[in-house]
């Protein structure tokens, strides 16, 4: 019996000793890799610093250095590759090899990308010479307009390089996907381990996703910039001080012609001028009829769908039948925040016949001066009303563009960032008549669409119907309380509104500028289809439930006086969703600033500042 026990124990002891030996060997090998990892970490930090300093020469050199160091590390690693066949320890060795393989692909993609963007370095704010200037093989363009023309004529040449970058990014992602993060501890000696691995994987995944979205946009940009064929765009001004579903009340519009990158402002009009030419009797949207008492449709009130494409499809259907107007290739919506941010970069400007406009604070409204000036031009009552007074948009855009195009080089990347941030934050939205262009805008999330989503979803949409320009003074805050019990998820969404400012004299006979009045808000919540409304608190009318965009919609209405606060609370039950990992997409309404969302999930709270559409994963 003892012999049989020995026959069992001795092999087990041998296995344990072998594993211990391999483990000790693995530990020693891992320790030997530490100098290589330190060198890689240092070079990576220097590469990041080069990008922060916008030094493309140094970034390029550091990328080459990093590629060599990764190769050196990989050669050293291969000498111990046989460890991958050992149980348990081998899994970590394989993960290390996957990380190295991913690093090689990422460094290669970065090198290709640097070479690709080098001709446009100055526009992006990068220096590519010892003197801090960008260098190109062709004569140096001297203005931002010249640079845009150059970009329109040459940008399509980098598409093959982007394809190479995309392939390398995909290969890197495949290698990282082989790493099982669950076999790593949360931390070692107080240093985070698992979260760092997750962070790297997420960063690569997000970068690959961004590249896949940007690739078709970059390929399309020359065409959008009028190369080879000129394009005409309608610029639609949405006044976010009077919030509407797609971003604001449609106040004015202007036209731009773009020919091979050169921008030529055309005519500018008041939106009421358009309505005076619209002679069809089309029933108004039910909410417009109910809360503004308008029986028939006015084009200025047509953007009642929160989906910009749906609103513009309807707008253009009627617009195209009005004689004497240009037929645009696209309709680009802007709100007041776009000119404010542009003026912050280029400084105050003068507009002939209209006055001066700047980004500085105006104490009359505690808002940017350009915003107050536009409101005063458009809305102050007077004994004589200036014809087409809301048509200031065209002259303002013309002056802003002229100043921006002649701006010094150090402002170019700032102007580019204004455009990109305005798209991301939905202060600049695109609608194209051509299907391919529209699809690319949608893929880039630049088209103001209500998106499909398989998890939990929330879009809060306010429409100021007859409440003056009160959105200038309102602040909002949202609380989402999510409780999951026995497979049933109940949500309570509370939206708080605060207007601390004294009201204006809105009596027309007083002749005063009425900005802050009684707020009249038609509010809709878009939630997952099949959600069951349990209660609404704070609405002054009977709540309505409907369906749109494959969502369930809850409708309500309330009013609020200046120097007061209000809250409206929706409680509902979610339908059966795949929520093994709780995912929530919150879509921001265009025209709004950042809104704080306090999310309480089964007693745990997180806070999100909603500047853009955001997907949140809750555990």
Coordinates of C-alpha atoms in Angstrom, one line a residue:
X1 CA 0.0 0.0 0.0
X2 CA 2.9 2.3 0.9
X3 CA 4.6 1.5 -2.4
X4 CA 1.4 2.4 -4.3
X5 CA 1.2 5.7 -2.4
X6 CA 4.9 6.4 -3.3
X7 CA 4.2 5.6 -7.0
X8 CA 1.5 8.3 -6.9
X9 CA 3.3 10.9 -4.7
X10 CA 6.7 10.8 -6.4
X11 CA 5.3 11.7 -9.9
X12 CA 3.3 14.5 -8.3
X13 CA 6.3 15.8 -6.5
X14 CA 8.3 15.7 -9.7
X15 CA 5.5 17.7 -11.5
X16 CA 5.3 20.2 -8.6
X17 CA 9.1 20.6 -8.6
X18 CA 9.2 21.0 -12.4
X19 CA 6.4 23.6 -12.3
X20 CA 8.2 25.4 -9.5
X21 CA 11.4 25.3 -11.4
X22 CA 9.7 26.6 -14.5
X23 CA 8.0 29.2 -12.4
X24 CA 11.3 30.3 -11.0
X25 CA 12.9 30.3 -14.4
X26 CA 9.9 32.3 -15.7
X27 CA 10.4 34.8 -12.9
X28 CA 14.1 35.2 -13.7
X29 CA 13.4 35.6 -17.4
X30 CA 10.6 38.2 -16.7
X31 CA 13.1 40.1 -14.5
X32 CA 15.6 40.1 -17.3
X33 CA 13.0 41.8 -19.5
X34 CA 12.6 44.7 -17.2
X35 CA 15.4 46.9 -18.7
X36 CA 13.9 46.4 -22.1
X37 CA 10.4 47.4 -20.8
X38 CA 11.9 50.5 -19.1
X39 CA 13.6 51.6 -22.4
X40 CA 10.3 51.0 -24.3
X41 CA 8.4 53.0 -21.7
X42 CA 10.8 55.9 -21.9
X43 CA 10.8 56.0 -25.7
X44 CA 7.0 55.8 -25.8
X45 CA 6.8 58.8 -23.3
X46 CA 9.2 60.7 -25.5
X47 CA 7.1 60.0 -28.6
X48 CA 4.0 61.2 -26.8
X49 CA 5.8 64.3 -25.7
X50 CA 6.9 64.9 -29.3
X51 CA 3.3 64.8 -30.5
X52 CA 2.3 67.2 -27.6
X53 CA 5.0 69.6 -28.7
X54 CA 3.7 69.2 -32.3
X55 CA 7.3 68.3 -33.5
X56 CA 6.9 65.9 -36.4
X57 CA 10.6 65.5 -36.9
X58 CA 11.1 64.3 -33.4
X59 CA 8.0 62.1 -33.6
X60 CA 9.3 60.5 -36.7
X61 CA 12.7 59.8 -35.1
X62 CA 11.2 58.4 -32.0
X63 CA 8.9 56.1 -34.0
X64 CA 12.0 54.8 -35.8
X65 CA 13.8 54.3 -32.5
X66 CA 10.7 52.6 -31.0
X67 CA 10.6 50.2 -33.9
X68 CA 14.2 49.2 -33.4
X69 CA 13.7 48.7 -29.6
X70 CA 10.6 46.5 -30.2
X71 CA 12.6 44.4 -32.6
X72 CA 15.5 44.1 -30.1
X73 CA 13.0 43.1 -27.4
X74 CA 11.3 40.6 -29.7
X75 CA 14.7 38.9 -30.6
X76 CA 15.5 38.5 -27.0
X77 CA 12.0 37.2 -26.3
X78 CA 12.3 34.5 -29.0
X79 CA 15.2 32.9 -27.1
X80 CA 12.7 31.9 -24.4
X81 CA 9.7 31.1 -26.7
X82 CA 9.8 27.4 -25.7
X83 CA 8.2 28.4 -22.4
X84 CA 4.9 28.9 -24.2
X85 CA 4.5 25.1 -24.3
X86 CA 4.5 24.8 -20.5
X87 CA 1.0 24.7 -18.9
X88 CA -0.1 27.9 -17.1
X89 CA 3.1 29.8 -17.5
X90 CA 2.9 29.3 -21.3
X91 CA -0.3 31.3 -21.5
X92 CA 1.5 34.4 -20.1
X93 CA 4.4 33.8 -22.6
X94 CA 1.9 33.7 -25.5
X95 CA 0.3 36.9 -24.2
X96 CA 3.7 38.6 -24.2
X97 CA 4.3 37.5 -27.8
X98 CA 0.9 38.8 -28.8
X99 CA 1.7 42.2 -27.1
X100 CA 5.0 42.4 -29.0
X101 CA 3.4 41.5 -32.3
X102 CA 0.7 44.2 -31.7
X103 CA 3.5 46.7 -30.9
X104 CA 5.2 46.0 -34.2
X105 CA 2.0 46.6 -36.2
X106 CA 1.2 49.7 -34.2
X107 CA 4.6 51.3 -34.7
X108 CA 4.5 50.4 -38.4
X109 CA 1.0 52.0 -38.8
X110 CA 2.2 55.1 -36.9
X111 CA 5.2 55.5 -39.2
X112 CA 3.0 55.3 -42.3
X113 CA 0.6 57.8 -40.8
X114 CA 3.3 60.3 -40.1
X115 CA 4.7 60.2 -43.6
X116 CA 1.1 60.5 -45.0
X117 CA 0.2 63.7 -43.0
X118 CA 3.5 65.4 -43.5
X119 CA 2.4 67.5 -46.5
X120 CA -0.5 68.9 -44.3
X121 CA 1.6 69.3 -41.2
X122 CA 1.3 73.1 -40.9
X123 CA -2.5 73.0 -41.2
X124 CA -2.4 70.5 -38.3
X125 CA 0.0 72.6 -36.3
X126 CA 3.1 70.3 -36.7
X127 CA 6.6 71.6 -37.4
X128 CA 8.6 69.4 -39.8
X129 CA 11.9 71.4 -40.0
X130 CA 14.5 72.6 -37.6
X131 CA 13.2 76.2 -37.9
X132 CA 9.8 75.1 -36.8
X133 CA 8.3 75.4 -40.3
X134 CA 6.5 72.8 -42.2
X135 CA 8.2 71.8 -45.4
X136 CA 6.8 70.5 -48.7
X137 CA 8.2 69.7 -52.1
X138 CA 6.0 72.3 -53.6
X139 CA 6.0 76.1 -52.9
X140 CA 4.8 76.9 -49.4
X141 CA 1.1 78.0 -49.4
X142 CA 0.9 81.3 -47.5
X143 CA -2.8 81.4 -46.3
X144 CA -5.2 78.9 -44.9
X145 CA -7.3 79.2 -48.0
X146 CA -4.2 78.2 -50.1
X147 CA -3.7 75.3 -47.8
X148 CA -7.4 74.2 -48.2
X149 CA -7.0 74.4 -52.0
X150 CA -3.8 72.3 -51.7
X151 CA -5.6 69.8 -49.5
X152 CA -8.5 69.6 -51.9
X153 CA -6.2 68.8 -54.8
X154 CA -3.9 66.3 -53.1
X155 CA -5.7 64.7 -50.2
X156 CA -6.9 61.7 -52.3
X157 CA -3.3 60.7 -52.7
X158 CA -3.0 59.5 -49.0
X159 CA -5.9 57.0 -49.4
X160 CA -3.5 54.1 -50.2
X161 CA -1.4 54.9 -47.1
X162 CA -4.6 54.9 -45.0
X163 CA -5.4 51.5 -46.3
X164 CA -2.0 50.3 -45.1
X165 CA -2.5 51.9 -41.7
X166 CA -6.0 50.3 -41.4
X167 CA -4.5 46.8 -42.2
X168 CA -1.8 47.2 -39.6
X169 CA -4.3 48.5 -37.0
X170 CA -6.6 45.5 -37.6
X171 CA -3.6 43.1 -37.2
X172 CA -2.6 44.8 -33.9
X173 CA -6.2 44.5 -32.7
X174 CA -6.3 40.7 -33.6
X175 CA -3.1 40.2 -31.6
X176 CA -4.4 42.1 -28.5
X177 CA -7.7 40.2 -28.7
X178 CA -5.7 37.0 -28.0
X179 CA -4.9 38.3 -24.5
X180 CA -7.3 37.1 -21.9
X181 CA -7.4 39.9 -19.3
X182 CA -9.2 37.8 -16.8
X183 CA -6.1 35.8 -16.0
X184 CA -4.4 38.9 -14.7
X185 CA -4.9 40.3 -11.2
X186 CA -6.5 43.7 -10.6
X187 CA -3.2 44.9 -9.1
X188 CA 0.3 43.9 -8.0
X189 CA 1.8 45.8 -5.1
X190 CA -0.7 48.5 -5.5
X191 CA -0.1 49.0 -9.2
X192 CA -3.0 48.5 -11.5
X193 CA -2.5 45.6 -13.9
X194 CA -5.8 44.4 -15.4
X195 CA -7.2 47.9 -16.0
X196 CA -4.1 48.9 -17.8
X197 CA -4.4 46.0 -20.2
X198 CA -8.1 46.8 -20.8
X199 CA -7.2 50.4 -21.3
X200 CA -4.6 49.6 -24.0
X201 CA -7.0 47.2 -25.8
X202 CA -9.8 49.8 -25.7
X203 CA -7.5 52.6 -27.0
X204 CA -6.4 50.5 -30.0
X205 CA -10.0 49.4 -30.7
X206 CA -11.2 53.1 -30.5
X207 CA -8.3 54.2 -32.8
X208 CA -9.1 51.5 -35.3
X209 CA -12.8 52.5 -35.2
X210 CA -12.0 56.2 -35.6
X211 CA -9.7 55.4 -38.6
X212 CA -12.4 53.3 -40.2
X213 CA -14.8 56.2 -39.9
X214 CA -12.2 58.8 -41.1
X215 CA -11.0 56.9 -44.1
X216 CA -14.1 57.3 -46.3
X217 CA -14.4 60.9 -45.0
X218 CA -10.8 61.7 -46.1
X219 CA -11.4 60.1 -49.5
X220 CA -14.6 62.2 -49.9
X221 CA -13.1 65.5 -48.7
X222 CA -11.7 66.6 -52.0
X223 CA -15.1 66.2 -53.6
X224 CA -16.8 68.0 -50.7
X225 CA -14.3 70.8 -51.2
X226 CA -15.3 71.2 -54.9
X227 CA -12.7 69.1 -56.6
X228 CA -13.1 68.4 -59.5
X229 CA -16.7 69.8 -59.5
X230 CA -17.8 72.9 -57.7
X231 CA -20.3 72.5 -54.8
X232 CA -23.0 74.8 -53.4
X233 CA -24.0 74.5 -49.8
X234 CA -26.8 76.1 -47.8
X235 CA -25.7 77.3 -44.3
X236 CA -28.6 77.1 -42.0
X237 CA -28.4 79.1 -38.8
X238 CA -30.2 77.4 -35.8
X239 CA -30.6 79.8 -32.9
X240 CA -29.9 77.6 -29.9
X241 CA -31.1 80.4 -27.6
X242 CA -34.5 79.2 -28.8
X243 CA -33.9 75.5 -28.7
X244 CA -35.6 73.2 -31.2
X245 CA -35.3 69.5 -31.8
X246 CA -32.3 69.7 -34.2
X247 CA -30.5 72.4 -32.3
X248 CA -32.4 75.7 -32.5
X249 CA -35.0 77.8 -34.2
X250 CA -34.1 78.1 -37.9
X251 CA -33.5 81.9 -38.2
X252 CA -31.6 82.5 -41.4
X253 CA -29.7 80.8 -44.2
X254 CA -26.9 81.6 -46.7
X255 CA -25.2 80.0 -49.6
X256 CA -21.5 79.1 -50.2
X257 CA -19.9 78.0 -53.4
X258 CA -16.8 75.8 -53.1
X259 CA -14.5 75.4 -56.1
X260 CA -11.4 73.3 -55.6
X261 CA -11.1 74.5 -52.1
X262 CA -11.8 78.1 -52.7
X263 CA -14.9 79.4 -50.8
X264 CA -17.1 82.0 -52.3
X265 CA -20.0 83.4 -50.2
X266 CA -23.2 83.9 -52.1
X267 CA -26.6 85.3 -51.1
X268 CA -28.0 85.5 -47.5
X269 CA -31.7 85.4 -46.5
X270 CA -34.1 85.8 -43.5
X271 CA -36.0 82.5 -42.9
X272 CA -39.2 84.6 -42.9
X273 CA -38.4 85.5 -46.5
X274 CA -38.5 81.8 -47.3
X275 CA -41.8 81.4 -45.6
X276 CA -43.3 84.3 -47.6
X277 CA -42.5 82.4 -50.8
X278 CA -43.9 79.1 -49.4
X279 CA -47.5 79.0 -50.5
X280 CA -48.6 75.4 -49.7
X281 CA -51.1 74.6 -47.0
X282 CA -49.5 71.7 -45.2
X283 CA -50.8 70.8 -41.7
X284 CA -48.4 71.9 -39.0
X285 CA -46.7 69.4 -36.6
X286 CA -49.2 68.5 -33.8
X287 CA -47.0 70.1 -31.1
X288 CA -46.7 73.4 -33.2
X289 CA -50.4 73.4 -33.7
X290 CA -51.1 72.7 -30.0
X291 CA -48.5 75.0 -28.3
X292 CA -48.0 77.8 -31.0
X293 CA -51.5 77.7 -32.3
X294 CA -50.4 77.5 -36.0
X295 CA -52.7 75.5 -38.2
X296 CA -50.4 75.2 -41.2
X297 CA -46.7 74.5 -41.6
X298 CA -44.2 77.3 -41.7
X299 CA -40.8 76.1 -43.0
X300 CA -39.1 77.9 -40.0
X301 CA -40.9 75.3 -37.7
X302 CA -40.2 72.3 -39.8
X303 CA -37.3 70.9 -37.8
X304 CA -39.5 69.1 -35.2
X305 CA -37.9 65.7 -35.8
X306 CA -34.9 65.2 -33.5
X307 CA -33.2 63.4 -36.4
X308 CA -31.6 66.1 -38.6
X309 CA -31.9 64.0 -41.8
X310 CA -35.6 63.4 -41.3
X311 CA -36.2 67.1 -40.7
X312 CA -34.1 68.2 -43.7
X313 CA -35.7 65.6 -45.9
X314 CA -39.0 67.3 -45.2
X315 CA -37.5 70.8 -45.5
X316 CA -35.9 70.1 -48.8
X317 CA -39.0 68.5 -50.2
X318 CA -40.8 71.8 -49.9
X319 CA -37.8 74.1 -50.5
X320 CA -37.0 72.6 -53.9
X321 CA -40.4 73.6 -55.3
X322 CA -39.9 77.3 -54.4
X323 CA -38.7 79.1 -57.6
X324 CA -35.6 81.3 -57.9
X325 CA -33.5 79.6 -55.1
X326 CA -30.2 77.7 -55.5
X327 CA -30.4 73.9 -55.4
X328 CA -27.7 73.1 -52.8
X329 CA -25.6 69.9 -52.7
X330 CA -25.9 69.9 -48.9
X331 CA -27.5 71.8 -45.9
X332 CA -25.0 72.5 -43.1
X333 CA -26.5 73.6 -39.8
X334 CA -24.6 75.8 -37.3
X335 CA -25.7 77.3 -34.0
X336 CA -24.3 80.3 -32.1
X337 CA -21.5 78.3 -30.4
X338 CA -19.8 77.8 -33.8
X339 CA -19.2 81.5 -34.5
X340 CA -18.3 82.2 -30.9
X341 CA -15.5 79.6 -31.0
X342 CA -14.2 80.9 -34.3
X343 CA -14.1 84.4 -33.0
X344 CA -12.2 83.2 -29.9
X345 CA -9.5 82.2 -32.3
X346 CA -9.5 85.1 -34.8
X347 CA -10.6 87.8 -32.5
X348 CA -13.4 90.4 -32.9
X349 CA -14.4 91.4 -36.4
X350 CA -16.4 94.2 -38.1
X351 CA -19.2 93.4 -40.6
X352 CA -20.0 96.2 -43.0
X353 CA -23.5 97.6 -42.4
X354 CA -24.1 95.4 -39.3
X355 CA -21.6 96.4 -36.7
X356 CA -18.9 94.7 -34.7
X357 CA -19.0 91.1 -33.4
X358 CA -16.7 89.4 -30.8
X359 CA -16.5 86.5 -28.4
X360 CA -16.0 88.7 -25.2
X361 CA -18.7 88.6 -22.5
X362 CA -21.5 91.1 -22.8
X363 CA -22.9 92.1 -19.3
X364 CA -26.4 92.8 -20.8
X365 CA -26.9 89.1 -21.2
X366 CA -23.8 87.6 -19.5
X367 CA -23.2 85.9 -22.8
X368 CA -20.8 86.4 -25.8
X369 CA -21.2 89.8 -27.4
X370 CA -21.8 88.2 -30.8
X371 CA -24.8 86.3 -29.4
X372 CA -26.4 89.4 -27.9
X373 CA -25.7 91.5 -31.1
X374 CA -27.3 88.8 -33.3
X375 CA -30.4 88.7 -31.0
X376 CA -30.7 92.5 -31.0
X377 CA -30.5 92.7 -34.8
X378 CA -33.1 89.9 -35.2
X379 CA -35.6 90.4 -32.4
X380 CA -35.6 93.9 -30.9
X381 CA -39.0 95.5 -31.7
X382 CA -38.9 98.9 -33.4
X383 CA -41.1 101.4 -35.2
X384 CA -39.3 100.5 -38.4
X385 CA -38.3 96.9 -39.1
X386 CA -35.2 96.4 -41.2
X387 CA -36.0 94.2 -44.2
X388 CA -34.2 90.9 -44.1
X389 CA -32.6 91.8 -40.7
X390 CA -32.1 88.1 -39.9
X391 CA -30.0 87.8 -43.1
X392 CA -27.0 89.0 -41.1
X393 CA -25.8 85.4 -41.3
X394 CA -24.2 85.7 -44.8
X395 CA -22.2 89.0 -44.1
X396 CA -21.1 87.6 -40.7
X397 CA -20.0 84.3 -42.2
X398 CA -18.2 86.2 -45.1
X399 CA -16.3 88.4 -42.7
X400 CA -15.4 85.5 -40.4
X401 CA -14.1 83.4 -43.3
X402 CA -12.1 86.3 -44.7
X403 CA -10.4 86.9 -41.4
X404 CA -9.9 83.1 -40.8
X405 CA -8.4 82.6 -44.3
X406 CA -5.9 85.4 -43.8
X407 CA -5.0 84.3 -40.2
X408 CA -1.4 83.6 -39.1
X409 CA -0.2 80.0 -39.2
X410 CA -0.3 79.4 -35.4
X411 CA -4.2 79.8 -35.6
X412 CA -4.7 77.2 -38.3
X413 CA -4.7 74.1 -36.0
X414 CA -7.0 76.0 -33.6
X415 CA -9.5 76.7 -36.3
X416 CA -9.4 73.0 -37.4
X417 CA -10.0 72.0 -33.8
X418 CA -13.0 74.3 -33.6
X419 CA -14.5 72.6 -36.7
X420 CA -13.8 69.1 -35.4
X421 CA -15.1 69.8 -31.9
X422 CA -18.2 71.5 -33.3
X423 CA -19.0 68.4 -35.3
X424 CA -18.4 66.1 -32.3
X425 CA -20.5 68.3 -30.0
X426 CA -23.2 68.8 -32.6
X427 CA -22.9 72.5 -33.2
X428 CA -22.1 71.8 -36.8
X429 CA -24.3 69.2 -38.6
X430 CA -24.3 68.0 -42.2
X431 CA -27.0 66.8 -44.6
X432 CA -26.2 65.8 -48.2
X433 CA -28.4 65.2 -51.2
X434 CA -26.0 62.7 -52.6
X435 CA -26.3 59.3 -50.9
X436 CA -22.7 58.4 -50.6
X437 CA -21.8 61.7 -49.0
X438 CA -24.7 61.4 -46.6
X439 CA -23.7 57.9 -45.6
X440 CA -20.1 59.0 -44.8
X441 CA -21.4 61.9 -42.7
X442 CA -23.6 59.4 -40.8
X443 CA -20.7 57.0 -40.3
X444 CA -18.7 59.9 -38.9
X445 CA -21.6 60.7 -36.6
X446 CA -21.7 64.2 -38.2
X447 CA -25.3 64.0 -39.5
X448 CA -27.4 64.4 -36.3
X449 CA -29.1 60.9 -36.7
X450 CA -31.0 59.1 -34.0
X451 CA -29.0 55.9 -33.8
X452 CA -30.0 52.2 -33.4
X453 CA -28.7 50.6 -30.2
X454 CA -29.2 47.1 -28.7
X455 CA -28.7 48.1 -25.1
X456 CA -30.3 50.8 -22.9
X457 CA -30.8 54.1 -24.6
X458 CA -31.7 57.7 -23.7
X459 CA -32.2 60.8 -25.8
X460 CA -33.8 63.9 -24.1
X461 CA -35.2 66.4 -26.6
X462 CA -36.4 69.8 -25.7
X463 CA -38.3 72.2 -27.9
X464 CA -38.8 75.8 -26.8
X465 CA -42.2 76.8 -28.2
X466 CA -42.9 80.4 -27.6
X467 CA -40.6 80.8 -24.6
X468 CA -38.4 83.7 -26.0
X469 CA -34.6 83.1 -26.0
X470 CA -34.7 81.6 -22.5
X471 CA -32.4 78.8 -23.4
X472 CA -29.5 81.4 -23.1
X473 CA -30.0 81.4 -19.4
X474 CA -31.1 77.8 -18.6
X475 CA -28.9 75.2 -17.0
X476 CA -29.9 71.5 -17.0
X477 CA -28.9 68.5 -15.0
X478 CA -30.1 64.9 -15.4
X479 CA -30.2 62.1 -12.9
X480 CA -30.8 58.5 -14.0
X481 CA -31.6 56.0 -11.3
X482 CA -31.4 52.4 -12.6
X483 CA -32.6 49.5 -10.4
X484 CA -32.4 45.9 -11.5
X485 CA -34.3 43.4 -9.5
X486 CA -35.3 39.8 -10.5
X487 CA -34.5 40.5 -14.2
X488 CA -36.7 43.6 -14.3
X489 CA -35.0 47.0 -14.8
X490 CA -36.8 50.2 -13.7
X491 CA -35.5 53.6 -14.5
X492 CA -36.2 57.0 -13.1
X493 CA -35.0 59.9 -15.2
X494 CA -35.2 63.3 -13.6
X495 CA -34.4 66.5 -15.6
X496 CA -33.8 69.6 -13.5
X497 CA -34.0 73.1 -15.1
X498 CA -32.7 76.3 -13.5
X499 CA -33.2 79.9 -14.7
X500 CA -31.6 82.2 -12.1
X501 CA -31.9 85.4 -14.3
X502 CA -34.5 88.1 -13.9
X503 CA -37.1 88.1 -16.7
X504 CA -37.2 90.8 -19.4
X505 CA -40.0 93.1 -20.3
X506 CA -41.6 91.1 -23.1
X507 CA -44.5 93.5 -23.7
X508 CA -44.1 94.5 -27.4
X509 CA -45.2 98.0 -26.7
X510 CA -42.2 98.5 -24.4
X511 CA -39.9 98.1 -27.4
X512 CA -37.4 96.2 -25.2
X513 CA -35.4 93.2 -26.3
X514 CA -37.2 90.1 -24.9
X515 CA -34.7 87.4 -24.3
X516 CA -35.7 85.8 -20.9
X517 CA -39.4 85.0 -20.6
X518 CA -41.7 82.2 -19.5
X519 CA -40.1 79.0 -20.8
X520 CA -42.5 76.7 -22.7
X521 CA -40.9 73.3 -23.1
X522 CA -42.3 70.4 -25.3
X523 CA -40.1 67.6 -24.0
X524 CA -39.7 64.1 -25.4
X525 CA -37.7 61.1 -24.1
X526 CA -36.5 58.5 -26.6
X527 CA -36.0 55.2 -24.8
X528 CA -35.7 51.5 -25.8
X529 CA -38.6 50.3 -27.8
X530 CA -41.1 48.4 -25.6
X531 CA -40.4 50.5 -22.5
X532 CA -43.4 50.8 -20.2
X533 CA -44.2 54.2 -18.8
X534 CA -45.1 54.1 -15.1
X535 CA -45.4 57.7 -14.2
X536 CA -44.6 61.3 -15.1
X537 CA -44.3 64.1 -12.5
X538 CA -44.0 67.7 -13.5
X539 CA -45.9 67.8 -16.8
X540 CA -48.8 70.3 -17.2
X541 CA -50.5 68.1 -19.8
X542 CA -51.4 64.4 -20.0
X543 CA -48.3 62.5 -21.1
X544 CA -48.3 60.8 -24.5
X545 CA -46.6 57.5 -25.5
X546 CA -45.7 56.8 -29.1
X547 CA -43.0 55.0 -31.2
X548 CA -40.5 56.5 -33.6
X549 CA -37.0 55.5 -34.9
X550 CA -37.5 52.0 -33.4
X551 CA -37.8 53.7 -30.0
X552 CA -40.6 54.3 -27.5
X553 CA -41.2 58.1 -27.0
X554 CA -42.6 59.8 -23.9
X555 CA -44.0 63.3 -24.5
X556 CA -44.8 66.0 -21.9
X557 CA -45.0 69.8 -21.6
X558 CA -44.3 72.3 -18.8
X559 CA -43.7 76.0 -18.3
X560 CA -41.2 77.8 -16.0
X561 CA -40.9 81.4 -15.1
X562 CA -37.6 83.3 -14.8
X563 CA -35.7 83.1 -11.5
X564 CA -37.1 79.7 -10.8
X565 CA -36.4 76.0 -11.0
X566 CA -38.3 73.1 -12.3
X567 CA -38.0 69.3 -12.5
X568 CA -39.8 66.7 -14.6
X569 CA -39.5 63.1 -13.7
X570 CA -40.2 60.0 -15.9
X571 CA -40.3 56.6 -14.4
X572 CA -40.5 53.6 -16.7
X573 CA -39.7 49.9 -17.0
X574 CA -37.3 48.7 -19.6
X575 CA -38.1 45.9 -22.0
X576 CA -36.2 42.6 -21.9
X577 CA -32.7 43.5 -23.2
X578 CA -29.4 41.8 -23.3
X579 CA -27.9 43.3 -20.2
X580 CA -25.4 40.8 -19.0
X581 CA -23.1 43.8 -19.3
X582 CA -25.1 46.9 -18.8
X583 CA -24.5 49.2 -21.7
X584 CA -26.2 52.6 -22.1
X585 CA -26.0 55.0 -25.0
X586 CA -26.9 58.6 -24.3
X587 CA -27.4 60.8 -27.4
X588 CA -26.9 64.5 -26.9
X589 CA -29.4 67.0 -28.4
X590 CA -27.7 69.4 -30.9
X591 CA -27.4 73.0 -29.7
X592 CA -26.9 72.2 -26.1
X593 CA -23.8 72.8 -24.0
X594 CA -22.4 70.0 -21.7
X595 CA -25.0 68.5 -19.4
X596 CA -24.2 66.7 -16.3
X597 CA -25.7 63.2 -15.9
X598 CA -25.6 61.6 -12.5
X599 CA -26.2 57.9 -13.0
X600 CA -27.1 55.7 -10.1
X601 CA -26.9 52.0 -11.0
X602 CA -27.9 49.6 -8.2
X603 CA -26.7 52.1 -5.6
X604 CA -23.4 52.9 -7.3
X605 CA -23.0 56.4 -8.8
X606 CA -21.0 57.7 -11.7
X607 CA -21.1 61.2 -13.2
X608 CA -20.9 62.0 -16.9
X609 CA -20.5 65.4 -18.5
X610 CA -22.4 64.9 -21.8
X611 CA -20.6 67.0 -24.5
X612 CA -21.2 64.4 -27.2
X613 CA -23.0 61.1 -27.8
X614 CA -21.6 58.7 -25.2
X615 CA -21.7 54.9 -24.6
X616 CA -21.4 53.9 -20.9
X617 CA -20.7 50.5 -19.6
X618 CA -21.9 49.9 -16.0
X619 CA -20.9 47.0 -13.8

